[in-house]
Amino acid sequence: MIDQTKLPNNLEFVTYDDFNQVAEAIRTLVVRGAPAIGVSAAFGLALAALQSNAEEKDELIQDLENAKKILIETRPTAINLSWGLKKIMEIAKQGKTVSEIRDTVIAKAKQMAEEDVSTNKKMGKNGAELFHDNDTIMTHCNAGALATVAYGTALGVIRATKESGKNIKVIATETRPVQQGSRLTAFELKHDGIDVSLIPDTAVGYTMANGLVNGVIVGADRILRTGHVFNKIGTYQVATMAKNHDIPFYVAAPLSTFDLESKPDDVIIEQRKASEVTGIGDKKTAPDGIDVINPAFDMTPPGLISGIITEKGIAKPPYEESIKKLFKAN
Ligand code: MRU
């Protein structure tokens, strides 16, 4: 995988043959973004199957359960992590022999990677309808090729809009504290020759108030059956400002990012280390010992969301009905 902590300055690939390394890569944001985390975790379990010395099925399943426990504890908010692990465990338990299980979990992880790409392309096409020629589209965090296996969710819609022949511009927010916007989204879009401008997170209001934004599109880490969306910290603020300026605010996410069981209070918001806020790289930008509140995600209520773009179509308010329909169609 690409070591995303080294971007945009270095495009470095890392190779793992131990599921513990994959767990560490998820924890430390070498790989991040809900769909990429889900598929990486699936490959982590495939590695665990190869690492296991089991000779009997039950022993192997136990080794996979142990690896699953380590992988699932890496980050709490993105539902794709548990979705990916569940898919692999289901297929493993259907196997009869150790070698058959090894083969099927590897094949399943590869299939999930391929499906992620085709899903993003379908989502892209569905979402491209929502944007017009000469639109400027704002996006927050990175929901691009780096956050998935390829093509991206929100950035997939932006790519598909461009590929449909529409002339568009993008405004990417920096997305402090980890700067997924400036380090990753700006990197991807410049790489693809898509017109992108970068703003500090604090300039969202200014750009909207000055008519510089025609629409917003973001990704998601978890979407509830009510349409509540959990995504990168700051998304709620962007959505609130968009509502205030009557600018359509869209979310793009695959059905694997929906959690039809949980209620808003059930969702754990990851709290990350203070040093992400008190400095940039090795430069300190806050006094020693300052208390820090550093939630990695926030919740945007359905009332602020104009539509949720999936590979199965676009859900519009009221979301309880439209999301139910999407899963019925699935
Ligand atoms: O902390 P991160 O970088 O994993 O957060 C990523 C996001 O919030 C993305 O917007 C979301 O996972 C969707 S990625 C297609």
Coordinates of C-alpha atoms and ligand atoms in Angstrom, one line a residue:
M1 CA 0.0 0.0 0.0
I2 CA 0.9 3.7 -0.3
D3 CA 2.3 5.1 3.0
Q4 CA -0.1 8.1 3.2
T5 CA 1.8 9.7 6.0
K6 CA 4.6 10.5 3.6
L7 CA 2.4 12.3 1.1
P8 CA 2.4 14.7 -0.6
N9 CA 6.3 15.0 -0.5
N10 CA 7.1 11.3 -1.1
L11 CA 5.1 8.6 -2.9
E12 CA 6.3 5.5 -1.0
F13 CA 4.9 2.0 -1.0
V14 CA 5.1 -0.3 2.0
T15 CA 4.7 -4.1 1.9
Y16 CA 3.4 -6.2 4.8
D17 CA 3.4 -9.9 5.4
D18 CA 2.2 -9.8 9.0
F19 CA -1.3 -8.8 10.0
N20 CA 0.1 -6.9 13.0
Q21 CA 1.8 -4.6 10.6
V22 CA -1.5 -4.0 8.9
A23 CA -3.1 -3.2 12.2
E24 CA -0.3 -0.7 13.0
A25 CA -0.7 0.9 9.5
I26 CA -4.4 1.5 10.2
R27 CA -3.7 2.9 13.7
T28 CA -1.0 5.3 12.5
L29 CA -2.9 6.4 9.3
V30 CA -0.4 4.8 6.9
V31 CA -3.7 3.7 5.4
R32 CA -6.9 5.6 6.2
G33 CA -10.3 6.3 4.7
A34 CA -13.2 4.0 5.6
P35 CA -13.3 1.8 2.4
A36 CA -9.5 1.5 2.3
I37 CA -9.4 0.5 6.0
G38 CA -12.1 -2.1 5.4
V39 CA -10.3 -3.8 2.5
S40 CA -6.9 -3.5 4.3
A41 CA -8.3 -5.3 7.3
A42 CA -9.6 -8.0 5.0
F43 CA -6.1 -8.5 3.6
G44 CA -4.8 -8.4 7.2
L45 CA -6.9 -11.5 8.0
A46 CA -5.7 -13.1 4.7
L47 CA -2.2 -12.6 6.0
A48 CA -3.2 -14.1 9.4
A49 CA -4.4 -17.2 7.6
L50 CA -1.0 -17.5 5.9
Q51 CA 0.9 -16.8 9.1
S52 CA -1.1 -19.4 11.1
N53 CA 0.5 -22.8 11.9
A54 CA -2.9 -24.4 12.3
E55 CA -3.4 -27.9 10.9
E56 CA -7.1 -28.2 11.8
K57 CA -9.9 -25.9 10.8
D58 CA -10.9 -24.9 14.4
E59 CA -7.3 -23.9 15.2
L60 CA -7.2 -21.7 12.1
I61 CA -10.5 -20.1 12.9
Q62 CA -9.3 -19.4 16.4
D63 CA -6.1 -17.8 15.0
L64 CA -8.3 -15.7 12.7
E65 CA -10.5 -14.6 15.6
N66 CA -7.4 -13.5 17.5
A67 CA -6.2 -11.5 14.5
K68 CA -9.6 -10.0 14.0
K69 CA -9.7 -8.8 17.6
I70 CA -6.4 -6.9 17.1
L71 CA -7.5 -5.5 13.8
I72 CA -11.0 -4.4 14.9
E73 CA -9.5 -2.5 17.9
T74 CA -7.4 -0.2 15.7
R75 CA -10.0 2.5 15.1
P76 CA -13.7 2.7 16.3
T77 CA -15.7 5.0 14.0
A78 CA -15.5 3.7 10.4
I79 CA -18.0 0.8 10.1
N80 CA -16.1 -0.6 7.1
L81 CA -13.5 -2.0 9.4
S82 CA -15.9 -4.4 11.1
W83 CA -17.7 -4.9 7.7
G84 CA -14.5 -6.1 6.1
L85 CA -13.5 -8.4 8.9
K86 CA -17.0 -9.9 9.1
K87 CA -17.0 -10.7 5.4
I88 CA -13.7 -12.6 5.7
M89 CA -14.8 -14.5 8.9
E90 CA -18.0 -15.6 7.2
I91 CA -16.2 -17.1 4.2
A92 CA -13.5 -18.7 6.5
K93 CA -16.2 -20.5 8.6
Q94 CA -17.7 -22.0 5.4
G95 CA -14.3 -23.7 4.6
K96 CA -13.6 -27.3 5.4
T97 CA -9.8 -27.6 5.4
V98 CA -7.0 -25.2 6.4
S99 CA -5.7 -24.9 2.8
E100 CA -9.2 -24.4 1.4
I101 CA -9.8 -21.6 4.0
R102 CA -6.5 -20.0 3.1
D103 CA -7.4 -19.9 -0.6
T104 CA -10.9 -18.7 -0.1
V105 CA -10.1 -15.8 2.3
I106 CA -7.3 -14.6 0.0
A107 CA -9.7 -14.8 -3.0
K108 CA -12.4 -12.9 -1.0
A109 CA -10.1 -10.1 0.0
K110 CA -9.0 -9.6 -3.7
Q111 CA -12.7 -9.7 -4.7
M112 CA -13.5 -7.1 -2.2
A113 CA -10.8 -4.9 -3.6
E114 CA -12.1 -5.2 -7.1
E115 CA -15.7 -4.6 -6.0
D116 CA -14.6 -1.4 -4.2
V117 CA -13.4 0.0 -7.5
S118 CA -16.5 -0.9 -9.5
T119 CA -18.7 0.4 -6.7
N120 CA -16.9 3.8 -6.7
K121 CA -17.3 4.0 -10.5
K122 CA -21.1 3.4 -10.3
M123 CA -21.3 5.9 -7.4
G124 CA -19.4 8.4 -9.5
K125 CA -21.8 8.1 -12.4
N126 CA -24.8 8.5 -10.1
G127 CA -23.4 11.6 -8.5
A128 CA -22.1 13.3 -11.6
E129 CA -25.7 14.0 -12.5
L130 CA -26.0 16.4 -9.5
F131 CA -23.3 18.8 -10.6
H132 CA -23.3 21.3 -13.5
D133 CA -20.9 22.7 -16.1
N134 CA -18.7 25.4 -14.6
D135 CA -19.6 24.4 -11.0
T136 CA -17.1 24.9 -8.2
I137 CA -17.3 21.9 -5.8
M138 CA -16.0 22.0 -2.2
T139 CA -14.8 18.8 -0.6
H140 CA -13.6 18.2 3.0
C141 CA -10.9 15.6 4.1
N142 CA -9.9 13.0 1.5
A143 CA -12.5 10.6 0.1
G144 CA -10.5 9.8 -3.0
A145 CA -8.5 7.0 -4.5
L146 CA -6.2 7.0 -1.4
A147 CA -9.2 6.5 0.9
T148 CA -10.5 3.6 -1.1
V149 CA -8.9 0.9 -3.3
A150 CA -9.1 3.3 -6.3
Y151 CA -11.1 6.2 -7.9
G152 CA -12.7 7.3 -4.6
T153 CA -16.2 8.1 -3.3
A154 CA -16.6 11.9 -3.1
L155 CA -13.6 12.4 -5.4
G156 CA -15.0 9.6 -7.6
V157 CA -18.1 11.8 -8.2
I158 CA -15.8 14.7 -9.0
R159 CA -13.7 12.5 -11.4
A160 CA -16.9 11.2 -13.1
T161 CA -18.3 14.7 -13.4
K162 CA -15.1 15.8 -15.1
E163 CA -15.1 12.7 -17.3
S164 CA -18.7 13.4 -18.3
G165 CA -17.3 16.5 -20.0
K166 CA -18.4 19.1 -17.5
N167 CA -15.9 21.9 -16.7
I168 CA -15.5 21.9 -12.9
K169 CA -13.2 23.4 -10.3
V170 CA -12.6 22.0 -6.8
I171 CA -12.0 23.7 -3.5
A172 CA -10.3 21.4 -1.0
T173 CA -10.3 22.2 2.7
E174 CA -6.9 21.7 4.5
T175 CA -8.6 19.4 7.1
R176 CA -6.6 20.0 10.2
P177 CA -5.2 18.5 12.2
V178 CA -3.9 15.6 10.0
Q179 CA -4.4 17.7 6.8
Q180 CA -5.9 14.9 4.6
G181 CA -7.2 17.8 2.4
S182 CA -4.0 19.6 1.7
R183 CA -1.7 16.5 1.8
L184 CA -3.9 13.9 0.0
T185 CA -6.9 15.5 -1.9
A186 CA -4.9 18.4 -3.4
F187 CA -2.2 15.8 -4.3
E188 CA -4.7 13.5 -6.0
L189 CA -6.5 16.2 -8.0
K190 CA -3.3 17.9 -9.1
H191 CA -2.0 14.5 -10.1
D192 CA -5.2 14.1 -12.3
G193 CA -5.0 17.6 -13.8
I194 CA -8.3 18.6 -12.1
D195 CA -8.4 22.3 -11.2
V196 CA -8.1 22.5 -7.4
S197 CA -7.7 25.3 -4.9
L198 CA -6.8 24.8 -1.2
I199 CA -8.3 26.7 1.7
P200 CA -7.7 26.7 5.4
D201 CA -10.7 25.1 7.2
T202 CA -11.5 28.6 8.6
A203 CA -12.2 30.0 5.1
V204 CA -15.2 27.8 4.4
G205 CA -17.6 30.5 5.5
Y206 CA -15.8 33.2 3.5
T207 CA -15.8 31.1 0.2
M208 CA -19.5 30.4 0.6
A209 CA -20.5 33.9 1.5
N210 CA -18.6 35.2 -1.5
G211 CA -20.4 32.9 -3.9
L212 CA -17.3 30.8 -4.7
V213 CA -19.0 27.4 -4.0
N214 CA -21.9 25.8 -6.0
G215 CA -22.0 22.5 -4.2
V216 CA -20.3 20.4 -1.6
I217 CA -19.5 16.7 -1.6
V218 CA -17.9 14.6 1.2
G219 CA -17.4 11.0 2.1
A220 CA -18.5 9.1 5.2
D221 CA -17.3 6.7 7.8
R222 CA -20.7 5.6 9.0
I223 CA -24.2 6.4 7.9
L224 CA -27.2 5.4 10.1
R225 CA -30.7 4.4 8.8
T226 CA -31.9 7.8 9.9
G227 CA -29.4 9.6 7.5
H228 CA -27.1 10.8 10.3
V229 CA -23.6 10.9 8.8
F230 CA -20.3 10.4 10.7
N231 CA -17.3 11.8 8.8
K232 CA -14.1 13.7 9.3
I233 CA -14.2 16.4 12.0
G234 CA -15.3 19.6 10.5
T235 CA -17.9 18.1 8.2
Y236 CA -20.8 19.2 10.5
Q237 CA -19.5 22.8 10.3
V238 CA -19.2 22.7 6.5
A239 CA -22.7 21.3 6.2
T240 CA -24.1 24.0 8.6
M241 CA -22.4 26.7 6.6
A242 CA -23.7 25.2 3.3
K243 CA -27.3 25.2 4.7
N244 CA -26.8 28.8 5.8
H245 CA -25.9 29.8 2.3
D246 CA -28.4 27.5 0.6
I247 CA -25.7 25.4 -1.1
P248 CA -26.4 21.7 -1.8
F249 CA -24.5 19.4 0.5
Y250 CA -24.0 15.8 -0.7
V251 CA -22.4 12.7 0.8
A252 CA -21.0 9.8 -1.3
A253 CA -20.6 6.4 0.3
P254 CA -21.0 2.7 -0.6
L255 CA -23.7 0.6 1.1
S256 CA -20.8 -1.0 3.1
T257 CA -20.6 2.3 5.0
F258 CA -24.2 2.1 6.3
D259 CA -24.9 0.9 9.8
L260 CA -28.6 0.1 10.0
E261 CA -28.4 -1.0 13.7
S262 CA -26.9 1.9 15.6
K263 CA -28.4 5.1 17.0
P264 CA -26.4 8.3 17.0
D265 CA -25.3 7.8 20.7
D266 CA -24.1 4.3 20.0
V267 CA -21.4 5.5 17.7
I268 CA -17.9 5.9 19.2
I269 CA -16.1 9.0 18.0
E270 CA -12.3 8.3 17.9
Q271 CA -10.3 10.7 20.1
R272 CA -6.8 11.1 18.8
K273 CA -3.5 12.1 20.4
A274 CA -2.9 15.8 21.4
S275 CA 0.4 16.0 19.4
E276 CA -1.7 16.1 16.2
V277 CA -3.0 19.5 17.3
T278 CA -0.1 20.9 19.3
G279 CA 2.3 20.7 16.3
I280 CA 2.8 20.1 12.6
G281 CA 5.4 17.5 11.9
D282 CA 8.2 18.1 14.5
K283 CA 7.3 21.8 14.8
K284 CA 5.5 22.7 18.1
T285 CA 2.7 25.2 17.6
A286 CA 1.2 25.2 21.2
P287 CA 2.6 25.6 24.7
D288 CA 3.7 22.4 26.5
G289 CA 1.1 20.6 28.6
I290 CA -1.9 22.4 27.0
D291 CA -5.1 20.3 27.3
V292 CA -6.4 19.2 23.9
I293 CA -9.7 17.9 22.6
N294 CA -9.0 16.1 19.3
P295 CA -12.1 14.1 18.0
A296 CA -11.3 12.6 14.6
F297 CA -15.0 12.6 13.4
D298 CA -18.3 14.4 13.9
M299 CA -21.9 13.8 13.1
T300 CA -24.0 15.7 10.5
P301 CA -27.7 15.4 11.0
P302 CA -30.0 14.4 8.1
G303 CA -31.5 17.9 7.9
L304 CA -28.3 19.3 6.6
I305 CA -27.8 16.7 3.9
S306 CA -29.3 17.3 0.4
G307 CA -28.6 13.7 -0.8
I308 CA -26.6 10.5 -0.1
I309 CA -25.0 9.1 -3.3
T310 CA -24.4 5.3 -3.4
E311 CA -23.7 2.7 -6.0
K312 CA -27.4 1.7 -5.9
G313 CA -28.7 5.2 -6.4
I314 CA -29.2 8.5 -4.6
A315 CA -31.1 8.7 -1.3
K316 CA -33.0 11.9 -0.7
P317 CA -34.9 13.0 2.5
P318 CA -36.7 11.6 4.4
Y319 CA -33.8 9.1 4.7
E320 CA -35.5 6.4 6.8
E321 CA -37.6 5.6 3.7
S322 CA -35.1 6.2 0.9
I323 CA -32.3 4.3 2.7
K324 CA -34.6 1.3 3.3
K325 CA -35.4 1.4 -0.5
L326 CA -31.7 1.4 -1.4
F327 CA -31.1 -1.8 0.7
K328 CA -34.3 -3.4 -0.7
A329 CA -32.9 -2.8 -4.2
N330 CA -29.6 -4.3 -3.1
Ligands
MRU1 O1 -9.2 9.8 9.7 P1 -9.4 9.4 8.3 O2 -8.4 10.0 7.4 O3 -9.5 7.9 8.1 O4 -10.9 10.0 7.9 C1 -11.3 9.7 6.6 C2 -12.7 10.3 6.4 O5 -13.3 10.9 7.2 C3 -13.2 10.1 5.0 O6 -14.0 11.2 4.6 C4 -14.1 8.9 5.0 O7 -13.4 7.8 5.6 C5 -14.6 8.5 3.6 S1 -13.3 7.8 2.7 C6 -13.9 7.4 1.2

